[in-house]
Coordinates of C-alpha atoms (C1' of nucleotides) in Angstrom, one line a residue:
Chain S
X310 CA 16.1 -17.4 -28.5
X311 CA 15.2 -16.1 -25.3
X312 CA 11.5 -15.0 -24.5
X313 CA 10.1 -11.9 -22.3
X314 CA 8.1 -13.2 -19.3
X315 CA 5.4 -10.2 -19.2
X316 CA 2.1 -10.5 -20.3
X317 CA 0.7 -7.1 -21.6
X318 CA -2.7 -7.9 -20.6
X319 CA -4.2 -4.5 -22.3
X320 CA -6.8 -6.8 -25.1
X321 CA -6.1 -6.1 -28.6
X322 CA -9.3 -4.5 -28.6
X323 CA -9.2 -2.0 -26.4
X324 CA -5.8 -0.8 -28.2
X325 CA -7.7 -0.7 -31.3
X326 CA -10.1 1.2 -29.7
X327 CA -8.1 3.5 -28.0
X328 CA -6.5 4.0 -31.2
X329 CA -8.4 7.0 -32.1
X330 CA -5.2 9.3 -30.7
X331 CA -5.2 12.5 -30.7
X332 CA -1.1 12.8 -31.8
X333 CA 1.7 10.7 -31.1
X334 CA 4.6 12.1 -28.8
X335 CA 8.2 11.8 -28.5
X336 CA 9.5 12.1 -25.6
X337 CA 13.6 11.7 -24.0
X338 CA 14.9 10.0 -21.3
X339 CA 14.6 11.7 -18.1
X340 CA 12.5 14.0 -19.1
X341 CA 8.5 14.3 -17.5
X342 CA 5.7 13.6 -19.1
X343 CA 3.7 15.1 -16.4
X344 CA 4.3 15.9 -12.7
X345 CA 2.4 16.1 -9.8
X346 CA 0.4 19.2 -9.3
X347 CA 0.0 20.0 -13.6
X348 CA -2.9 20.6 -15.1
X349 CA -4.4 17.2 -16.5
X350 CA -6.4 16.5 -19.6
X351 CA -4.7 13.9 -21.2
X352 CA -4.1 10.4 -21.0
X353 CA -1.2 8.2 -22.5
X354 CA -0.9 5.0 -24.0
X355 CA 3.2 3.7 -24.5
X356 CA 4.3 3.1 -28.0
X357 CA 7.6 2.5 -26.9
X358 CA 10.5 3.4 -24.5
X359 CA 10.1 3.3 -20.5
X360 CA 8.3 5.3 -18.1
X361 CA 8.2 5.7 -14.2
X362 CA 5.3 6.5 -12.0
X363 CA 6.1 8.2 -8.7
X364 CA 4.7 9.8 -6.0
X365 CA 7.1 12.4 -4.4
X366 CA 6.4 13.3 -0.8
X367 CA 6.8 17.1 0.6
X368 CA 10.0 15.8 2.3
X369 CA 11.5 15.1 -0.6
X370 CA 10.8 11.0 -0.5
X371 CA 10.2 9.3 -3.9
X372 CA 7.5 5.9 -3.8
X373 CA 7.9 4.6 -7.0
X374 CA 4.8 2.7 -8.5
X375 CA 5.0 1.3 -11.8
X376 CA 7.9 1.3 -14.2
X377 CA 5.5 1.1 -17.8
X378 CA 6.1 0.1 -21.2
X379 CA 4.7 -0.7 -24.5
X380 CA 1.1 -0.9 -24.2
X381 CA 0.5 0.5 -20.9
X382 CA -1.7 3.2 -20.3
X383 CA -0.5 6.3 -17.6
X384 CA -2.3 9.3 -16.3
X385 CA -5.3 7.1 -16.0
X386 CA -6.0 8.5 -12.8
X387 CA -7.2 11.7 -14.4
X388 CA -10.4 10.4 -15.6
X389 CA -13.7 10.9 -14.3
X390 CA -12.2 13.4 -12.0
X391 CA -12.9 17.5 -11.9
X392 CA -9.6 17.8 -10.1
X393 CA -7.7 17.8 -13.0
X394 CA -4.3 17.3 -12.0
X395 CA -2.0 15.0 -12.3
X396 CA -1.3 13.3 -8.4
X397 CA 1.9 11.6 -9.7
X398 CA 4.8 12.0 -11.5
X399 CA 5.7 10.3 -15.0
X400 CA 9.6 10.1 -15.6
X401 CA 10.8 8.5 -18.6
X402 CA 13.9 6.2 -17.9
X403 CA 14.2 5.3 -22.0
X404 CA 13.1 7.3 -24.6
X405 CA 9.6 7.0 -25.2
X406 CA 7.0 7.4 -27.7
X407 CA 3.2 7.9 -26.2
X408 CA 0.1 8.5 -28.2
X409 CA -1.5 11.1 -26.5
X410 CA -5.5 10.9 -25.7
X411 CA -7.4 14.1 -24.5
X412 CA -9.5 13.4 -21.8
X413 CA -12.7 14.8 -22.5
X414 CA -12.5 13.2 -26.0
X415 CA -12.2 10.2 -24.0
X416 CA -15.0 10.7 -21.9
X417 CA -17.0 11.2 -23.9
X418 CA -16.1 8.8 -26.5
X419 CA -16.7 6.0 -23.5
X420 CA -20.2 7.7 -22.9
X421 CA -21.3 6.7 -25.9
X422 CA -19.0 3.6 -27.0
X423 CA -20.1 1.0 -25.0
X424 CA -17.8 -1.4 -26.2
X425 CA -15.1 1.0 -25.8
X426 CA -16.6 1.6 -21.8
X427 CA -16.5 -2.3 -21.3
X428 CA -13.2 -2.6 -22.0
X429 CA -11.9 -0.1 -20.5
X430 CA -13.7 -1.4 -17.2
X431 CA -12.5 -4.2 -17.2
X432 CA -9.0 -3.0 -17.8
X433 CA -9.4 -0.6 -14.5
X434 CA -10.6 -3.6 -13.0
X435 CA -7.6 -5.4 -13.4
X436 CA -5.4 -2.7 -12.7
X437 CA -7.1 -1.7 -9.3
X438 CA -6.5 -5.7 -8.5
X439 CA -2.9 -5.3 -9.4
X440 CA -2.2 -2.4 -7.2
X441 CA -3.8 -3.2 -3.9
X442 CA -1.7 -7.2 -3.9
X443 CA 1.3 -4.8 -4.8
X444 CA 0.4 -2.6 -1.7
X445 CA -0.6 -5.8 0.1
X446 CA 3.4 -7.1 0.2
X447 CA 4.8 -4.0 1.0
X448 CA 2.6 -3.5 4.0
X449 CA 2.2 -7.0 5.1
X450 CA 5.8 -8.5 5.0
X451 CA 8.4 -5.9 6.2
X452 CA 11.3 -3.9 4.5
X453 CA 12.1 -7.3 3.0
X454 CA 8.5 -8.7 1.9
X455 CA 8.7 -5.1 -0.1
X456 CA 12.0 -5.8 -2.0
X457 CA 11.4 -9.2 -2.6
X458 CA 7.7 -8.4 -4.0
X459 CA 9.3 -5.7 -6.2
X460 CA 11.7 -8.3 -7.5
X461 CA 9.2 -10.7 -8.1
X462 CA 7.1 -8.3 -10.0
X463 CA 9.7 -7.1 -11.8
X464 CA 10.5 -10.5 -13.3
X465 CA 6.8 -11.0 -14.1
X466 CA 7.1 -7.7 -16.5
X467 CA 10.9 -7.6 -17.0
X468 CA 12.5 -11.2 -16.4
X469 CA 13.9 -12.7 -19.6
X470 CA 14.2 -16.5 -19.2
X471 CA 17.7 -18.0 -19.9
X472 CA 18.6 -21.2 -19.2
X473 CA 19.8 -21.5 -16.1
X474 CA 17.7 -18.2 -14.7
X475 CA 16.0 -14.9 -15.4
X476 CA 17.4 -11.8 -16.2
X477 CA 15.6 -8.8 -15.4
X478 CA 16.1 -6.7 -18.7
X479 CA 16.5 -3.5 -17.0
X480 CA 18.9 -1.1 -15.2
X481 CA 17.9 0.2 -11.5
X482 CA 19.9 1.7 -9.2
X483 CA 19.5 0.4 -5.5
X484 CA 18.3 3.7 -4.8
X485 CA 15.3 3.4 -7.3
X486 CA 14.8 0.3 -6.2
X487 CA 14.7 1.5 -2.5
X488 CA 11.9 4.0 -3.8
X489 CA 9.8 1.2 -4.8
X490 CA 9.8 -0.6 -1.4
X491 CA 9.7 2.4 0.8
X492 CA 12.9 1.9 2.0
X493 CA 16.5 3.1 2.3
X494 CA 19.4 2.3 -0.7
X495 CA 21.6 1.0 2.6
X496 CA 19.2 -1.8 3.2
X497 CA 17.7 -2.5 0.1
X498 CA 21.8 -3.1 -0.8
X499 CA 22.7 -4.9 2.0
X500 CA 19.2 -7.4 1.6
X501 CA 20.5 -7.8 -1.9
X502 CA 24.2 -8.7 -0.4
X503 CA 22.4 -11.1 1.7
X504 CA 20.4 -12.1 -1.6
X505 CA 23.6 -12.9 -3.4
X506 CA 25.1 -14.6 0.0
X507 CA 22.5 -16.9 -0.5
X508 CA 23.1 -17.9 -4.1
X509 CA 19.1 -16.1 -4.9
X510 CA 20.3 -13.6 -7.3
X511 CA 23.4 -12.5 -8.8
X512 CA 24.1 -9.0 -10.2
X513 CA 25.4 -8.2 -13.6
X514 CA 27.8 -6.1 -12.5
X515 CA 28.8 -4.0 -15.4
X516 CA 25.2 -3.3 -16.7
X517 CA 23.6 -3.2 -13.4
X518 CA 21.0 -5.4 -13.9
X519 CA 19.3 -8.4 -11.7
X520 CA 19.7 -12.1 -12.7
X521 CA 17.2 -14.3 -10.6
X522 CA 18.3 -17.7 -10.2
X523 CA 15.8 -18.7 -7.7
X524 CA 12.4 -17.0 -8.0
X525 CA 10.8 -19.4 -5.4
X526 CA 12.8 -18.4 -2.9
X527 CA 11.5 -14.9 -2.9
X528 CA 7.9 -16.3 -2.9
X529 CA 8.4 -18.8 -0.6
X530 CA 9.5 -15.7 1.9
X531 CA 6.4 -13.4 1.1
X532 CA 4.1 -16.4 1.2
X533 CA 3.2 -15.8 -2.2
X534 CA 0.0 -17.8 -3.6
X535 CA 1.2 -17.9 -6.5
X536 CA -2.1 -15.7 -8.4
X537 CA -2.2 -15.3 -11.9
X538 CA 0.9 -13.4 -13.1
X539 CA -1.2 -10.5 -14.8
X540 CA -1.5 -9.5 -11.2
X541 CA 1.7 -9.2 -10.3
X542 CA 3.6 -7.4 -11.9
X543 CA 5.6 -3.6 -11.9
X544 CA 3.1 -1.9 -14.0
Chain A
X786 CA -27.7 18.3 16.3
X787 CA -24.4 16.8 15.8
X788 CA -23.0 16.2 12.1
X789 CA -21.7 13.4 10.7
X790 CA -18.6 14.1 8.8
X791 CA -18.7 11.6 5.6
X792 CA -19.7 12.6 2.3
X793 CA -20.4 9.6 0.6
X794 CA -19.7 10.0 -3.3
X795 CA -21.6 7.2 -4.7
X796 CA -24.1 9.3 -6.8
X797 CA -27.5 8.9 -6.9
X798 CA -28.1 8.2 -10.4
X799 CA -25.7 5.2 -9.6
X800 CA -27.8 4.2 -6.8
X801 CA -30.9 4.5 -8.5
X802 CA -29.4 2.6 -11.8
X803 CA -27.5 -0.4 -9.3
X804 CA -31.2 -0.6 -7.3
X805 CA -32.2 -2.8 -9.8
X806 CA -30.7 -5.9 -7.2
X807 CA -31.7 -9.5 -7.3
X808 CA -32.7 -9.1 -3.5
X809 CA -32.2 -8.3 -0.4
X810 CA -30.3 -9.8 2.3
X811 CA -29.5 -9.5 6.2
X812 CA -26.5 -10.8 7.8
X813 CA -25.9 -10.3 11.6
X814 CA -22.5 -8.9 13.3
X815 CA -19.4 -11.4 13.6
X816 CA -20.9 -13.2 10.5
X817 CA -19.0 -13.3 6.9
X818 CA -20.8 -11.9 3.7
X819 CA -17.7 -13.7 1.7
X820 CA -14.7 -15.1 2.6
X821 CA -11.6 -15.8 0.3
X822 CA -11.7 -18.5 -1.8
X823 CA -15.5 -18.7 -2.2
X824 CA -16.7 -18.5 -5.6
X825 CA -17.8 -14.4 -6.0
X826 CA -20.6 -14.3 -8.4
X827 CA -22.2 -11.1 -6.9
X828 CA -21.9 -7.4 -5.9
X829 CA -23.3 -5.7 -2.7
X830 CA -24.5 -2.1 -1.9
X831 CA -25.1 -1.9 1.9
X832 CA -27.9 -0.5 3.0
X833 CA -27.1 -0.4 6.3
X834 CA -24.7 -1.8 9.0
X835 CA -21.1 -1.9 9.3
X836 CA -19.0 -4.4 7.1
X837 CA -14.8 -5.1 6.9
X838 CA -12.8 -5.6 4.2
X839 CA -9.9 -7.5 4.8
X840 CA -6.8 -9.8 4.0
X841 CA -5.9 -12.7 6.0
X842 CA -2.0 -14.0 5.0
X843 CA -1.5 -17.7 5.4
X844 CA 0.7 -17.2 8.3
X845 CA -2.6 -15.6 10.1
X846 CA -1.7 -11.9 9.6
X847 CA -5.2 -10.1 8.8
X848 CA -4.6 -6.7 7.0
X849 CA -7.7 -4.4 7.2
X850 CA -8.6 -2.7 4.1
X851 CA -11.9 -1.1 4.3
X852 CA -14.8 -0.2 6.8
X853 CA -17.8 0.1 4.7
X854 CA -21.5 1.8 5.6
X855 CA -24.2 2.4 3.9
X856 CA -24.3 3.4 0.6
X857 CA -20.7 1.5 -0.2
X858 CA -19.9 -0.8 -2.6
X859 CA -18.6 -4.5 -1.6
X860 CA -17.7 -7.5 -3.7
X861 CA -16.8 -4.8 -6.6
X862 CA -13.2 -6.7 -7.2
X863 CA -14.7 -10.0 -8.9
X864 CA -16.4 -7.7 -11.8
X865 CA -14.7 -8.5 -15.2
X866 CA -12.3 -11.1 -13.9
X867 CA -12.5 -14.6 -15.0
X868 CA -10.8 -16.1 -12.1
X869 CA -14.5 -15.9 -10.2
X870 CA -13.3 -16.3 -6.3
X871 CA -13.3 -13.1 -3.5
X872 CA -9.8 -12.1 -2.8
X873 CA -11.1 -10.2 0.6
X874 CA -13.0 -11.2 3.5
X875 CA -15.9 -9.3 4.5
X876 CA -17.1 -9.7 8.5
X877 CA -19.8 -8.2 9.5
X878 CA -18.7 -5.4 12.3
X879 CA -22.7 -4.8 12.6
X880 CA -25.9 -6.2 11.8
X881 CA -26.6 -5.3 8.0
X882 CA -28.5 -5.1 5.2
X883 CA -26.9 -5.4 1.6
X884 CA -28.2 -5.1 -1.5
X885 CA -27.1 -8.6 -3.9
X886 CA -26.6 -7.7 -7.3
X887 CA -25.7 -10.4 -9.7
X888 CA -22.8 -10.1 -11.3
X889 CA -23.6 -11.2 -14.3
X890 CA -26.8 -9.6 -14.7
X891 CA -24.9 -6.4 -13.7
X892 CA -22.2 -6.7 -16.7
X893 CA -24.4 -7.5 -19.0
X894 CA -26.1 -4.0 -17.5
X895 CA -22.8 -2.4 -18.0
X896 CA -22.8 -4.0 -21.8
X897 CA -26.3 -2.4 -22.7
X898 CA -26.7 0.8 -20.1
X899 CA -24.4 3.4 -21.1
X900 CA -25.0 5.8 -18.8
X901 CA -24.5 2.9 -15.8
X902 CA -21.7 2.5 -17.0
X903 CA -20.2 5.5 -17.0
X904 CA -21.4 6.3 -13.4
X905 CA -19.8 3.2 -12.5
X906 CA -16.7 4.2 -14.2
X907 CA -16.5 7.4 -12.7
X908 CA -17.3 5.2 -8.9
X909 CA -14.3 3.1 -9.8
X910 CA -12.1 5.4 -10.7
X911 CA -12.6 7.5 -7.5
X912 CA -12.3 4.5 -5.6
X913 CA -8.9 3.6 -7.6
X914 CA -7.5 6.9 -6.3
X915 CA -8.8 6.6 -2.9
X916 CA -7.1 3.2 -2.3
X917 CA -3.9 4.4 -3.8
X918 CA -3.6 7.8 -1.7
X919 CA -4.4 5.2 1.3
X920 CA -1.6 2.4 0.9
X921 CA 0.9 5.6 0.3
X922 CA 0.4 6.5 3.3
X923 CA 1.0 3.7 4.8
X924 CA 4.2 3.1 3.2
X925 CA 5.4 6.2 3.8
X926 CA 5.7 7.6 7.2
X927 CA 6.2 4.3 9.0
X928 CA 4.0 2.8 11.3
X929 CA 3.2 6.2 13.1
X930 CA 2.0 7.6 9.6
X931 CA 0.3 4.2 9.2
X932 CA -1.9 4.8 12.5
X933 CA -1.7 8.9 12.1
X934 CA -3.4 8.3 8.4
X935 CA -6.0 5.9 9.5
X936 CA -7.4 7.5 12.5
X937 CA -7.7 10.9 9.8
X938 CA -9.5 8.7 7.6
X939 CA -12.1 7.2 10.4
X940 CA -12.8 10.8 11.2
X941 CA -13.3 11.8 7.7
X942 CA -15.8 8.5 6.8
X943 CA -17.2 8.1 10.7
X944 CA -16.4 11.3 12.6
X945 CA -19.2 13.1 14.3
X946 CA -18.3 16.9 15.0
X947 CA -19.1 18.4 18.4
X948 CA -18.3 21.6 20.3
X949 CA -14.9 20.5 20.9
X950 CA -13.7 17.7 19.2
X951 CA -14.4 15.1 16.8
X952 CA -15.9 11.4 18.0
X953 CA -15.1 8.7 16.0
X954 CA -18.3 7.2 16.6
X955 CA -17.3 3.2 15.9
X956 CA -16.2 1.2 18.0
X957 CA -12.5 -0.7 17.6
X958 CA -10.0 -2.5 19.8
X959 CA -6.2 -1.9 19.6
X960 CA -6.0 -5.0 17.5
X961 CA -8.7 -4.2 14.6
X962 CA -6.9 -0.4 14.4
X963 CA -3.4 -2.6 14.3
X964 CA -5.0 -4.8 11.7
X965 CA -5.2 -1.6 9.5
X966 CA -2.1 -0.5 9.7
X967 CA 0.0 -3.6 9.0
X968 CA 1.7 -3.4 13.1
X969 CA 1.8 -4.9 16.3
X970 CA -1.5 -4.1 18.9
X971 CA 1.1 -3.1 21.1
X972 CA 2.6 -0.6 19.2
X973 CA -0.9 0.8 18.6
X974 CA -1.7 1.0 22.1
X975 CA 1.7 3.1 23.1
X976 CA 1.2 5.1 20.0
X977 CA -2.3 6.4 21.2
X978 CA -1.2 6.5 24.9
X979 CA 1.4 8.8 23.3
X980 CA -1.4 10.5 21.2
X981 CA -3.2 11.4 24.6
X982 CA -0.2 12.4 26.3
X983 CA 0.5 14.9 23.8
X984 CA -3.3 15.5 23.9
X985 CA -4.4 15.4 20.3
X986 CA -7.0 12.7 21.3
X987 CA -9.0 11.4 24.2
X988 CA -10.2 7.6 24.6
X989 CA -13.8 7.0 25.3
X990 CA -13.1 4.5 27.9
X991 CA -16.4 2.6 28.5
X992 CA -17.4 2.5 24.7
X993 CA -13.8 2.0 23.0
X994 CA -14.4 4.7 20.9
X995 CA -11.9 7.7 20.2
X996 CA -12.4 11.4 20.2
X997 CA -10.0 13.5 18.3
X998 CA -9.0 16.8 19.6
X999 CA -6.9 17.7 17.3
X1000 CA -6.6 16.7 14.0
X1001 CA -4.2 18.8 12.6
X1002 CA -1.6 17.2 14.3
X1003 CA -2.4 14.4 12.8
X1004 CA -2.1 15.7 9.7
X1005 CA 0.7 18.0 10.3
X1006 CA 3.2 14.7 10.7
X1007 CA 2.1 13.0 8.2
X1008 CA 2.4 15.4 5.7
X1009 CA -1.0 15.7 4.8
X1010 CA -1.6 17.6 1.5
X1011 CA -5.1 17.9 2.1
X1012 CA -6.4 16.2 -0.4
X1013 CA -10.4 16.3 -1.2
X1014 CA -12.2 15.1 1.4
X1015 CA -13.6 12.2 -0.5
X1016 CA -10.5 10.9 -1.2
X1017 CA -9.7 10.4 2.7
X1018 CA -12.0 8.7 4.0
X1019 CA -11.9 3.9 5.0
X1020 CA -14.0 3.2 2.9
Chain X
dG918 C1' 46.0 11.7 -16.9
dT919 C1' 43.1 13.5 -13.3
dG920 C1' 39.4 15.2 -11.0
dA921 C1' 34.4 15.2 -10.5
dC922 C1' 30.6 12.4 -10.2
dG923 C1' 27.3 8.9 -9.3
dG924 C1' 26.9 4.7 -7.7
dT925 C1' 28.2 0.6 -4.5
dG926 C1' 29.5 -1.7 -0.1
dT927 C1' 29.9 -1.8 4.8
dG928 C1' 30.8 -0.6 9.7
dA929 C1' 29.0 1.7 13.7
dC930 C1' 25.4 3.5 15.9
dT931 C1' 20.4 5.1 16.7
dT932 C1' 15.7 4.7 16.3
dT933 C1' 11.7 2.2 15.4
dT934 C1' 9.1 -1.7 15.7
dA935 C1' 8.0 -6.4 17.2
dT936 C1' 7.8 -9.9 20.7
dC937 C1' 7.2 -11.9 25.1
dA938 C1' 5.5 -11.6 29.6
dC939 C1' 2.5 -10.4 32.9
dA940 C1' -0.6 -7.4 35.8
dC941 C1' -4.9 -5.4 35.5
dC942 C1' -9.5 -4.4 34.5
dA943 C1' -14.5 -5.0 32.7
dT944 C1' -18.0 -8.1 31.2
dT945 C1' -20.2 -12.3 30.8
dA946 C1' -21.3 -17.1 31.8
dT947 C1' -22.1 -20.6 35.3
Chain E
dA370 C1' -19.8 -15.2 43.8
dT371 C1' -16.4 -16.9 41.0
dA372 C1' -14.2 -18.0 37.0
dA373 C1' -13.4 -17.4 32.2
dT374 C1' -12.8 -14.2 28.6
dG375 C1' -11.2 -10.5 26.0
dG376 C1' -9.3 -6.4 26.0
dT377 C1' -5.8 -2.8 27.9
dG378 C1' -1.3 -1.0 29.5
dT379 C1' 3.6 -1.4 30.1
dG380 C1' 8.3 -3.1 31.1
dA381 C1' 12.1 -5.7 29.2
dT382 C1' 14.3 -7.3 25.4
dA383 C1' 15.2 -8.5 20.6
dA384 C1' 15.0 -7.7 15.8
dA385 C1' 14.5 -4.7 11.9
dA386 C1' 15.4 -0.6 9.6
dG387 C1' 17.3 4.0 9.2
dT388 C1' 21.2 7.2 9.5
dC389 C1' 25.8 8.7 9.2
dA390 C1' 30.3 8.2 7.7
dC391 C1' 33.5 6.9 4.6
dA392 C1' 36.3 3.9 1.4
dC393 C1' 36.1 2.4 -3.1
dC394 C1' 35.2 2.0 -8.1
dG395 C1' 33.9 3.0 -12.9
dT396 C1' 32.9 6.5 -16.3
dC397 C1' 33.2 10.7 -18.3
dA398 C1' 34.7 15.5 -19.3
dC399 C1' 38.5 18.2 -19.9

DNA sequence: GTGACGGTGTGACTTTTATCACACCATTAT
DNA sequence: ATAATGGTGTGATAAAAGTCACACCGTCAC
């Protein structure tokens, strides 16, 4: 049977924890959770279904930063802040269920949980890690070191190991992944053409999805170091 | 009297509740508090001088992350991770004094001090955002935004208002600003020779320091939605 | 079926950015 | 005083990336 890749590193306990919802919502494929510029007072945590974090510039540019599921937590950014609203945008690619935690429940609940705070810590702390060696590729290596990051990362939390390679278990168009890396859907398709060309990946045509057939490749390029895989990933 | 322009946002109850340090240490200019690699079992606050963050990629890239002063937090990313080595270098830009706090010590702190730990919460959040809002920029407008974002952000965390104009009152080369924004020190220098030409800033010649004249441009091009201060600032 | 739609693939061209090379200061060391 | 050093400024050229244009291909609605 074939096996997911991603490790959710969210601990048992902080789920438990964070249990204490305040309802559960349901919520349909590209529909918002919240966008940029809404009033914000409540945090998620993904019972199921996909979710997309964007930032959309005034001119219309999308940078996309996380694709989320199960287990992740969104709108964190809200928290411990008295400008409440939300900075980015949450768009759900597959229908998703969140359980919906209200901020200032959460604050306070953290003020006086301190196991609850601990965990929570150190789950930011991971998180913040995450982010800046995502940011770190696409700034340091090129147009290219920021596709071939993306694809890395999205095997990490996507990739389903077959035998002979990894499929990555869900649908993007070049032009979302283009808004992950900054870049334009002309280049991020011809670097994939140039991908295939060199017998690195090989597209599923019909269900446009990514099959990795050599993952070191892609590291090799962006000098990758190879840190521990709850780091990089898409979420 | 001239005004510095930087609000730093660590609170003082944070201060106050981190000033329980292990010791005190000096370290002169050019020297490294931590390099990458080296085992991280503490956290600094400086207390004065000028320290960089930064990234060195095996092929000898450095990208510049941070230029922290006094009041800053350093060393903040090996808190809650097992894996107990610095990811960053910090060099010394100017003789300084930092604060040591163990890091141990300090999450046991976190553990037992609620109201620590929710200041530190709230530091890490901010700090979460301010990194984020930072790297999109970069991504974003290209190298020009990359440059145009970082010369708003030293005026925001070291700009000294006068009559006229704004001095950015540290002292970098072509090549540290470069390091920054992920480009060539040749594309710096033409993009600032451009920047004078179109007379939005001035060069302090014999102290390599820069004098903004007008910021808006700056901000104007790259789309700046003026966020709180606090959030754009190098630190 | 057929027409609209959303996505892909690619050529041609432009703009941006990097790279190489070298002249030209200041400053510092000898 | 002279040489070495480290930084700046700039031209020439190459490489990377963006833009525009358009053909093509499935899918879906009617």
């Amino acid at each position: 049977m074939v096996k997911q890749l991603s490790k959710h590193s969210i601990s048992e306990e902080l789920k438990e924890l964070l249990s204490s919802v305040d309802h559960v919502q349901k919520i349909e494929k590209n529909r918002f959770l919240f966008q940029e510029g809404e009033d914000a007072d409540q945090m998620y945590i993904i019972q199921s279904g996909r979710i997309q974090i964007s930032k959309i510039s005034p001119d219309g540019r999308e940078l996309s930063l996380r694709i989320c599921q199960k287990g992740d937590i969104i709108g964190e950014l809200t928290l411990f802040t008295d400008d409440a609203t939300y900075l980015l945008n949450a768009k759900v690619l597959e229908d998703a269920e969140v359980a919906v935690i209200k901020k200032d429940y959460l604050e306070r609940e953290l003020l006086t949980n301190t196991e609850l705070a601990f965990e929570y810590m150190k789950w930011m702390s991971e998180h913040f890690r995450k982010t800046q060696t995502k940011f770190r590729d696409l700034v340091l290596h090129g147009k290219k070191g920021a596709l071939y990051s993306t694809l890395i990362r999205l095997t990490n939390s996507y990739g389903i190991k077959r035998p002979d390679d990894i499929l990555i278990d869900i649908a993007l168009t070049n032009q979302e992944l283009a808004n992950f890396c900054g870049t334009s859907r002309e280049s991020v398709n011809r670097m994939l053409s140039d991908l295939k060309r060199k017998e690195v990946l090989e597209l599923d045509k019909n269900k446009n999805k990514i099959i990795i057939k050599d993952l070191q490749y892609l590291k090799d390029e962006i000098n990758c170091e190879n840190c521990p895989i709850v780091l990089c990933s898409i979420d």
